[in-house]
Short mmCIF file of C-alpha atoms in Angstrom, two decimals:
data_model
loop_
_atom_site.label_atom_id
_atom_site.label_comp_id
_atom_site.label_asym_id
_atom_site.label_seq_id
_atom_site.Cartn_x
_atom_site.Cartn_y
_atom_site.Cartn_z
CA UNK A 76 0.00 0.00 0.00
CA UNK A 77 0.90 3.44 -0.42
CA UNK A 78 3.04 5.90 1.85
CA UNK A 79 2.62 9.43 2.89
CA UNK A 80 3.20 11.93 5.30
CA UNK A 81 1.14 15.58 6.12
CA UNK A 82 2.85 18.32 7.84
CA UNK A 83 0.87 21.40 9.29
CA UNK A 84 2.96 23.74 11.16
CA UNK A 85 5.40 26.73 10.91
CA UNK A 86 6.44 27.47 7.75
CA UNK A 87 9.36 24.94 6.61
CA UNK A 88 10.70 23.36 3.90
CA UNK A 89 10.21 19.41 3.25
CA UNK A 90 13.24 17.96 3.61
CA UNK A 91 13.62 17.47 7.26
CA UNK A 92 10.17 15.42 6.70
CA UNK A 93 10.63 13.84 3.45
CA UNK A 94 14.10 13.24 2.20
CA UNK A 95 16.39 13.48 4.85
CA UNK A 96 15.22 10.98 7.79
CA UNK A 97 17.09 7.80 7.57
CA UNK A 98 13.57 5.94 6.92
CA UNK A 99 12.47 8.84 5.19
CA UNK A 100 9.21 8.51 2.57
CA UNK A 101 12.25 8.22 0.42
CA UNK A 102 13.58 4.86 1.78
CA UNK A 103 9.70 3.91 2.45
CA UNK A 104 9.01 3.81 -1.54
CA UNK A 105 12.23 1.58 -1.42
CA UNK A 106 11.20 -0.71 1.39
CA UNK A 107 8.62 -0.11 3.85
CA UNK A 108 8.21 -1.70 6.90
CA UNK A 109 4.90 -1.28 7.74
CA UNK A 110 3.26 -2.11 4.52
CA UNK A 111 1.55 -5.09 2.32
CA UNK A 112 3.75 -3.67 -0.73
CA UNK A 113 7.18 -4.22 -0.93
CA UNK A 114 8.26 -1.22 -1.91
CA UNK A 115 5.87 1.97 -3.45
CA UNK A 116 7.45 3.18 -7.13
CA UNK A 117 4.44 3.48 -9.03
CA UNK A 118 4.99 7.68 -8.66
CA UNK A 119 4.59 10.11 -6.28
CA UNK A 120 4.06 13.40 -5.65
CA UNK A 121 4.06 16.59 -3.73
CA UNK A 122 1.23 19.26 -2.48
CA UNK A 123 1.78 22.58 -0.36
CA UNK A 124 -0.31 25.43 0.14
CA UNK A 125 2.00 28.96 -0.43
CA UNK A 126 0.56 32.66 -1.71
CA UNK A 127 -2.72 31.28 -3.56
CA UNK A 128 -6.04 29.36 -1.40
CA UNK A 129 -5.21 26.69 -4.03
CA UNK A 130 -2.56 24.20 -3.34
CA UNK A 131 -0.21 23.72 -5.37
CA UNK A 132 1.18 20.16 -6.87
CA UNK A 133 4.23 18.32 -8.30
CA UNK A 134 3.21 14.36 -9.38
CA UNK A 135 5.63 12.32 -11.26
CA UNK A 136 5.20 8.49 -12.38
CA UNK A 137 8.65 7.69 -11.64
CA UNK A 138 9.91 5.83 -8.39
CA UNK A 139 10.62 8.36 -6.06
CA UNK A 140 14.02 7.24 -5.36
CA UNK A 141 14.90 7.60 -8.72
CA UNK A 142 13.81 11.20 -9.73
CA UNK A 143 16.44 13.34 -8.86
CA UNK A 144 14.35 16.61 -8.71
CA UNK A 145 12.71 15.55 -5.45
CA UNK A 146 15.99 16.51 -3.19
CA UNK A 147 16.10 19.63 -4.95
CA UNK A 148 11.97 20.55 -4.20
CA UNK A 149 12.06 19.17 -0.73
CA UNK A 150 15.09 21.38 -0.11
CA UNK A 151 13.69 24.48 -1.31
CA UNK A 152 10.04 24.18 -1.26
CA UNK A 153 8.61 25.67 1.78
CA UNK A 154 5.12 25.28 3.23
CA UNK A 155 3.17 25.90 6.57
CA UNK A 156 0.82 22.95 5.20
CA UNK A 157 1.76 20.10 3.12
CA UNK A 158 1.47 16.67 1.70
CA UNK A 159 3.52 14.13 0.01
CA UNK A 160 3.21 10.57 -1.49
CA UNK A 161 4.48 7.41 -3.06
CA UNK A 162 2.22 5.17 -4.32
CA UNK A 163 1.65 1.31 -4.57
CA UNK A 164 -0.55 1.43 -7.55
CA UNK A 165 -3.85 -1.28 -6.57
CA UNK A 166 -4.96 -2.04 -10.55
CA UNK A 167 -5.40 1.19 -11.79
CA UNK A 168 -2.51 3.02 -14.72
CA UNK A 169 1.17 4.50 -13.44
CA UNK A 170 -0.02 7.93 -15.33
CA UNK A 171 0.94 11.31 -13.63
CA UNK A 172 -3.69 12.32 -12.87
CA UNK A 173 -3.29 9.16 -11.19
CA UNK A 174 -0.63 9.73 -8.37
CA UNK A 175 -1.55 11.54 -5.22
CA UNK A 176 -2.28 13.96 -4.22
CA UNK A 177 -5.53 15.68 -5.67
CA UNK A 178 -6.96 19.08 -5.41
CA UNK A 179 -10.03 20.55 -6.26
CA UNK A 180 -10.07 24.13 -5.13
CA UNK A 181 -8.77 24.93 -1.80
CA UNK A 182 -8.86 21.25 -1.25
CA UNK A 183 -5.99 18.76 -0.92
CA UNK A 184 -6.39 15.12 -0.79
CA UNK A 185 -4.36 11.73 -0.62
CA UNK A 186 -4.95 7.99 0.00
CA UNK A 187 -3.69 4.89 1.47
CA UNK A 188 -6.35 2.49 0.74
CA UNK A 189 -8.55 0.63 -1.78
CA UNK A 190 -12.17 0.43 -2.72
CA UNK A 191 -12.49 -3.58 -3.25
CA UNK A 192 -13.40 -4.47 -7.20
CA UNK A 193 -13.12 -1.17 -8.20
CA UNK A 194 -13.75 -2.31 -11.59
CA UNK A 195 -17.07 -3.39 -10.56
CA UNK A 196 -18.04 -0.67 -8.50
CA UNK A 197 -16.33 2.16 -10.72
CA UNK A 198 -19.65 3.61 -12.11
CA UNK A 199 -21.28 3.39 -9.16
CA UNK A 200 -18.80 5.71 -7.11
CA UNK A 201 -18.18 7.95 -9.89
CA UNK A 202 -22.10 8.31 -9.99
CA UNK A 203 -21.67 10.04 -6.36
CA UNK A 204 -19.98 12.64 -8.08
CA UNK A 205 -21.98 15.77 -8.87
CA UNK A 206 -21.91 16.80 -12.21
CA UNK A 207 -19.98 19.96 -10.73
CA UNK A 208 -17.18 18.33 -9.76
CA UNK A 209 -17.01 15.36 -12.39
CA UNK A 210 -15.05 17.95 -15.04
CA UNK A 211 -12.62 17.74 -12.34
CA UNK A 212 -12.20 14.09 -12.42
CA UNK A 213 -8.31 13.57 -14.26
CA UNK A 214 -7.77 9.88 -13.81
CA UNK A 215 -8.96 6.71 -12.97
CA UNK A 216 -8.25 5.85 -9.18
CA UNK A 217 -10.82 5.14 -6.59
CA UNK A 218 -9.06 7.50 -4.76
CA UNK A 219 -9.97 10.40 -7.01
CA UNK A 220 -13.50 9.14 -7.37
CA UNK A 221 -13.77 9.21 -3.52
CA UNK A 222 -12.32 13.00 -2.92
CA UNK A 223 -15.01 14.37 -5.67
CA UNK A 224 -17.43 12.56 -4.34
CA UNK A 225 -16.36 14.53 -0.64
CA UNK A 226 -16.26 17.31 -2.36
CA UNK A 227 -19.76 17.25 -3.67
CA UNK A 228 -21.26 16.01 -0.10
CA UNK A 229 -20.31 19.43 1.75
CA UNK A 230 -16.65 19.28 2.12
CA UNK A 231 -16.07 22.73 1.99
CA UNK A 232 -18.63 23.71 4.91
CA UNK A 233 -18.62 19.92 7.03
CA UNK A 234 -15.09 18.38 6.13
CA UNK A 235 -16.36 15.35 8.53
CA UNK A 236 -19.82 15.39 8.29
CA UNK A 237 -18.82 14.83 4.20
CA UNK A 238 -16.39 12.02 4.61
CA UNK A 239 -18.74 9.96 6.47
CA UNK A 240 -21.35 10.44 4.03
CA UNK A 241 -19.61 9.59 1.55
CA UNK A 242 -17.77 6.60 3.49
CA UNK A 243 -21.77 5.57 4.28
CA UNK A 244 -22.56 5.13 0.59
CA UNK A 245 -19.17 3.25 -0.16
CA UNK A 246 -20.16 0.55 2.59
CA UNK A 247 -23.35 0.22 0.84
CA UNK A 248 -21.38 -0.69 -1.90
CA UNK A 249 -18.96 -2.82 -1.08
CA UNK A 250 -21.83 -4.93 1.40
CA UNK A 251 -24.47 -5.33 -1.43
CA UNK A 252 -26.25 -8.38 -1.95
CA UNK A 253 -24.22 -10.98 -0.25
CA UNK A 254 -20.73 -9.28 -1.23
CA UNK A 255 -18.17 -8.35 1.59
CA UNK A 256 -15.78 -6.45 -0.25
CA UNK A 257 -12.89 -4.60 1.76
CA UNK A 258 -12.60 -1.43 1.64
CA UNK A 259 -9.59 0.42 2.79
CA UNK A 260 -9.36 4.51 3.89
CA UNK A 261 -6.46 5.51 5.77
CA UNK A 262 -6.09 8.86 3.50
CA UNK A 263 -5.74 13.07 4.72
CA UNK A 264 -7.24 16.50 3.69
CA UNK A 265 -6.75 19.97 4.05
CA UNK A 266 -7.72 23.31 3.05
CA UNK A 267 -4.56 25.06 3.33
CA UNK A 268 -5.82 25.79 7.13
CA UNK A 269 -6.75 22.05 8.43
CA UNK A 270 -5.41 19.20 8.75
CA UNK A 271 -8.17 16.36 8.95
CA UNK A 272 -7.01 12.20 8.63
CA UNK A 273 -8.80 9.45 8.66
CA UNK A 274 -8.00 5.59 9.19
CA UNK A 275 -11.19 3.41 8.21
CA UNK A 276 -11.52 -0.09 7.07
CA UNK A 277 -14.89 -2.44 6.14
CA UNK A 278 -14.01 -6.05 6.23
CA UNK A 279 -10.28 -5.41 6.85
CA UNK A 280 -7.88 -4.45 9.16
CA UNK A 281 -7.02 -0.46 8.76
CA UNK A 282 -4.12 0.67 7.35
CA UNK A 283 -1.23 2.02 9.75
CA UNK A 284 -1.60 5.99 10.86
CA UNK A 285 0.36 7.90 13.56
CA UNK A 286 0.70 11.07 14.53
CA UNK A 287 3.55 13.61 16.26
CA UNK A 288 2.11 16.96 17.76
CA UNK A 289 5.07 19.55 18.94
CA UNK A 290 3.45 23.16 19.66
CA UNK A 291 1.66 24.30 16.66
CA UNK A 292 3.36 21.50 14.73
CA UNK A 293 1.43 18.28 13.37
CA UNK A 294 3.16 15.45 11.43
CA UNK A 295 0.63 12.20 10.80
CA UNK A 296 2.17 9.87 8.99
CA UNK A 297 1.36 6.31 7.09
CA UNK A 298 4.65 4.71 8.58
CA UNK A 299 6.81 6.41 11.45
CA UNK A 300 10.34 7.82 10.00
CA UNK A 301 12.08 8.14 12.71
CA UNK A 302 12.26 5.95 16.05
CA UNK A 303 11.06 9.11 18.09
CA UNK A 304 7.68 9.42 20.15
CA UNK A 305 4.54 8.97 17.73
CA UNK A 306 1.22 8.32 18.59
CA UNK A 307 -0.74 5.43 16.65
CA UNK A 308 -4.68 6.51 15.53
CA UNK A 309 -6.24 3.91 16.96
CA UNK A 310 -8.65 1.77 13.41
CA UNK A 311 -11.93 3.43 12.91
CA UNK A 312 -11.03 7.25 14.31
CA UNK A 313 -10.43 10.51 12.74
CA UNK A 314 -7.84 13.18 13.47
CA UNK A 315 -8.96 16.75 13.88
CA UNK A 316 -5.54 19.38 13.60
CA UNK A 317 -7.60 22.83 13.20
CA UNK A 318 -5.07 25.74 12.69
CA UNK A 319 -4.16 27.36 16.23
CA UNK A 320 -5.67 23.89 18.01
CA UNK A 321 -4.22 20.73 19.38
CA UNK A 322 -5.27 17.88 17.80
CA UNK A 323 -8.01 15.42 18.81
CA UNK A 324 -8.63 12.08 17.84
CA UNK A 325 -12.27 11.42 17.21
CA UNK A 326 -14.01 7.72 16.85
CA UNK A 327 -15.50 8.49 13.41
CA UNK A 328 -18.80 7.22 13.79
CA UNK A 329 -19.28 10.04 16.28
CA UNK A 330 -17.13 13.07 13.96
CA UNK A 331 -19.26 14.19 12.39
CA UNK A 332 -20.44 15.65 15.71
CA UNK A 333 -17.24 16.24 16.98
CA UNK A 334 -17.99 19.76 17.06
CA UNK A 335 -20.71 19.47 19.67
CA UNK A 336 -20.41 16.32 21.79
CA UNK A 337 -17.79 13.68 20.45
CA UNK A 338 -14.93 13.34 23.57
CA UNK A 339 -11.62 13.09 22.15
CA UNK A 340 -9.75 9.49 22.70
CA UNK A 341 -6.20 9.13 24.06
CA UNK A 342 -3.95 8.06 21.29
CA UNK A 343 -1.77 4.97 22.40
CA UNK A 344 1.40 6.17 22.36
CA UNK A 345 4.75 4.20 20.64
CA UNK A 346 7.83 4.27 20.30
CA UNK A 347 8.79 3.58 17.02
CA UNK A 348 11.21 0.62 16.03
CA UNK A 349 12.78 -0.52 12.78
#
């Protein structure tokens, strides 16, 4: 499965988050340690939020560990919020509108996860989109599918309240008739402000999530890349990092009332080991 990392913080460059740990997302799209896949060099990519509302983005279907202009970004890119990627592609093409992560508008989205016979269920999600949003849809991932569909339940005014909507109608999905197919969502968003995550599974264990908080500084990550303090999202929760707030964990059943009456739940912490 894929690897990624979301920062949200002072204004910094990438590097001391992306290329230069020792098991930096680097190394991960080498050899991960936490993952199904091997090793994640079907592309990657790169998404920050600067002078403009919209994000901007850098997506490349090379391995990341062989395109030599990533070193050069992460060491002079600099961003108060951003993302980056490598992907384990799950049946879909190695083509640049495939490789996280997305944006439509202010938003910013990427995936570690699956929707279970996508080709089967491709229409159906895609029909979720509005027809709004669906000039916006680029490629041919779930994944992409998935963050229009958000985007068209209310993601701009109820970032929660839309991913469980949408989330809602996917388990329909993947539990009709007498089908159990998995479905996977470990995946993040932002709006160049907030940092949401998510770690979800149907009929599957959830992909791996953690989280380091420092002051105003947030790092969630797929796969720890360091062996420092992190805190694991425990399967079936959401992560709330509003700007100027500390962050709360949230089972997501209850988030999209978080607002009002959802308590936040301790985060087990680790240590993290390689």
């Amino acid at each position: 499965m894929c690897r990624w990392i979301a920062y949200r913080g002072e204004t910094t460059s990438f590097e001391p988050y992306v290329t230069e740990p020792e098991h930096s997302l680097v190394a991960q799209s080498i050899r991960s340690l936490q993952s199904t896949a091997g090793s994640n060099g079907d592309g990657f990519g790169l998404g920050w939020y600067g002078e403009h509302p919209e994000p901007g983005l850098y997506r490349e279907t090379r391995p990341a560990w062989s395109d030599e202009n990533l070193r050069y970004l992460c060491r002079h890119l600099r961003s108060h919020l951003f993302f980056a990627h490598v992907r384990a592609a799950t049946g879909t093409a190695v083509t640049r509108q495939n490789c996280h992560p997305f944006a439509c508008g202010q938003w910013m989205f990427m995936h570690n996860g699956f929707v279970g016979s996508w080709n089967r269920l491709r229409r159906k999600v895609e029909a979720l989109i509005p027809d709004a949003y669906y000039p916006s849809r680029l490629g041919t991932t779930d994944s992409e599918a998935v963050f229009l569909a958000m985007m068209g339940a209310g993601l701009d005014s109820d970032p929660l309240g839309a991913t469980q909507r949408v989330l809602h109608a996917l388990v329909g999905l993947v539990n009709e008739g007498q089908l159990r197919e998995r479905l996977r969502f470990t995946s993040a968003i932002a709006n160049g402000r907030d940092l949401y995550a998510f770690r979800v599974a149907v009929n599957d264990a959830a992909n791996t999530l953690y989280f380091r908080e420092a002051g105003d500084e947030v790092v969630v990550v797929s796969e720890p890349f360091d062996k420092e303090d992190w805190a694991e999202v425990p399967p079936n929760h959401a992560l709330i990092a509003r700007a100027s707030e500390s962050v709360k964990i949230v089972p997501f059943p209850l988030a999209i009332s978080a607002e009002c009456d959802a308590e936040p739940v301790p985060a087990r912490r680790i240590i993290a080991r390689r």
